[in-house]
């Protein structure tokens, strides 16, 4: 079952942006922890939060029209 939305491109950008931000965040966090760089670790965690936020916004937008039982 595929939901059709008028702003499908926005949802796609949020999904891809969120996934890319999570991957970059994981890499930056790993490099920051490896080289004991607090700033890089913080930046990695910031990207992880940004990516998770974008995915949550995408899910909330997709489920706006449906009602929960």
PDB file of C-alpha atoms in Angstrom:
ATOM      1  CA  UNK A   1       0.000   0.000   0.000  1.00  0.00           C
ATOM      2  CA  UNK A   2       1.659   3.205  -1.175  1.00  0.00           C
ATOM      3  CA  UNK A   3       0.539   6.597   0.061  1.00  0.00           C
ATOM      4  CA  UNK A   4       0.497   9.353  -2.525  1.00  0.00           C
ATOM      5  CA  UNK A   5       1.326  12.840  -1.303  1.00  0.00           C
ATOM      6  CA  UNK A   6       1.568  16.125  -3.120  1.00  0.00           C
ATOM      7  CA  UNK A   7       4.900  16.896  -1.441  1.00  0.00           C
ATOM      8  CA  UNK A   8       6.628  13.595  -2.154  1.00  0.00           C
ATOM      9  CA  UNK A   9       9.927  15.285  -3.001  1.00  0.00           C
ATOM     10  CA  UNK A  10      10.055  16.978   0.406  1.00  0.00           C
ATOM     11  CA  UNK A  11       9.532  13.650   2.155  1.00  0.00           C
ATOM     12  CA  UNK A  12      12.250  12.058   0.019  1.00  0.00           C
ATOM     13  CA  UNK A  13      14.689  14.854   0.851  1.00  0.00           C
ATOM     14  CA  UNK A  14      13.934  14.505   4.567  1.00  0.00           C
ATOM     15  CA  UNK A  15      14.441  10.748   4.387  1.00  0.00           C
ATOM     16  CA  UNK A  16      17.707  10.881   2.453  1.00  0.00           C
ATOM     17  CA  UNK A  17      18.957  13.874   4.428  1.00  0.00           C
ATOM     18  CA  UNK A  18      18.187  12.104   7.685  1.00  0.00           C
ATOM     19  CA  UNK A  19      19.938   8.921   6.646  1.00  0.00           C
ATOM     20  CA  UNK A  20      22.992  10.789   5.356  1.00  0.00           C
ATOM     21  CA  UNK A  21      23.153  12.881   8.541  1.00  0.00           C
ATOM     22  CA  UNK A  22      23.013   9.713  10.660  1.00  0.00           C
ATOM     23  CA  UNK A  23      25.827   8.059   8.673  1.00  0.00           C
ATOM     24  CA  UNK A  24      27.994  11.201   8.818  1.00  0.00           C
ATOM     25  CA  UNK A  25      27.201  11.544  12.518  1.00  0.00           C
ATOM     26  CA  UNK A  26      28.285   7.977  13.216  1.00  0.00           C
ATOM     27  CA  UNK A  27      31.533   8.493  11.313  1.00  0.00           C
ATOM     28  CA  UNK A  28      32.332  11.800  13.015  1.00  0.00           C
ATOM     29  CA  UNK A  29      31.536  10.375  16.443  1.00  0.00           C
ATOM     30  CA  UNK A  30      33.746   7.339  15.833  1.00  0.00           C
ATOM     31  CA  UNK A  31      36.644   9.494  14.612  1.00  0.00           C
ATOM     32  CA  UNK A  32      36.176  11.889  17.523  1.00  0.00           C
ATOM     33  CA  UNK A  33      36.246   9.082  20.080  1.00  0.00           C
ATOM     34  CA  UNK A  34      39.235   7.416  18.398  1.00  0.00           C
ATOM     35  CA  UNK A  35      41.349  10.575  18.352  1.00  0.00           C
ATOM     36  CA  UNK A  36      39.934  11.855  21.680  1.00  0.00           C
ATOM     37  CA  UNK A  37      38.552  14.998  20.069  1.00  0.00           C
ATOM     38  CA  UNK A  38      35.643  16.355  22.068  1.00  0.00           C
ATOM     39  CA  UNK A  39      34.640  18.835  19.383  1.00  0.00           C
ATOM     40  CA  UNK A  40      34.430  16.219  16.656  1.00  0.00           C
ATOM     41  CA  UNK A  41      32.491  13.870  18.922  1.00  0.00           C
ATOM     42  CA  UNK A  42      30.052  16.673  19.740  1.00  0.00           C
ATOM     43  CA  UNK A  43      29.640  17.472  16.048  1.00  0.00           C
ATOM     44  CA  UNK A  44      28.982  13.780  15.334  1.00  0.00           C
ATOM     45  CA  UNK A  45      26.318  13.573  18.024  1.00  0.00           C
ATOM     46  CA  UNK A  46      24.803  16.787  16.665  1.00  0.00           C
ATOM     47  CA  UNK A  47      24.547  15.206  13.198  1.00  0.00           C
ATOM     48  CA  UNK A  48      22.998  12.077  14.734  1.00  0.00           C
ATOM     49  CA  UNK A  49      20.329  14.171  16.466  1.00  0.00           C
ATOM     50  CA  UNK A  50      19.703  16.151  13.265  1.00  0.00           C
ATOM     51  CA  UNK A  51      19.295  12.952  11.229  1.00  0.00           C
ATOM     52  CA  UNK A  52      16.955  11.395  13.774  1.00  0.00           C
ATOM     53  CA  UNK A  53      14.929  14.617  13.889  1.00  0.00           C
ATOM     54  CA  UNK A  54      14.526  14.684  10.112  1.00  0.00           C
ATOM     55  CA  UNK A  55      13.337  11.073  10.077  1.00  0.00           C
ATOM     56  CA  UNK A  56      10.874  11.759  12.898  1.00  0.00           C
ATOM     57  CA  UNK A  57       9.499  14.778  11.009  1.00  0.00           C
ATOM     58  CA  UNK A  58       9.070  12.610   7.923  1.00  0.00           C
ATOM     59  CA  UNK A  59       7.196   9.936   9.861  1.00  0.00           C
ATOM     60  CA  UNK A  60       4.966  12.460  11.622  1.00  0.00           C
ATOM     61  CA  UNK A  61       4.121  14.165   8.324  1.00  0.00           C
ATOM     62  CA  UNK A  62       3.298  10.819   6.712  1.00  0.00           C
ATOM     63  CA  UNK A  63       0.997   9.783   9.565  1.00  0.00           C
ATOM     64  CA  UNK A  64      -0.905  13.077   9.864  1.00  0.00           C
ATOM     65  CA  UNK A  65      -3.904  11.840   7.901  1.00  0.00           C
ATOM     66  CA  UNK A  66      -4.299   8.454   9.575  1.00  0.00           C
ATOM     67  CA  UNK A  67      -6.123   8.017  12.850  1.00  0.00           C
ATOM     68  CA  UNK A  68      -5.007   5.630  15.544  1.00  0.00           C
ATOM     69  CA  UNK A  69      -7.594   3.183  16.932  1.00  0.00           C
TER      70      UNK A  69
END
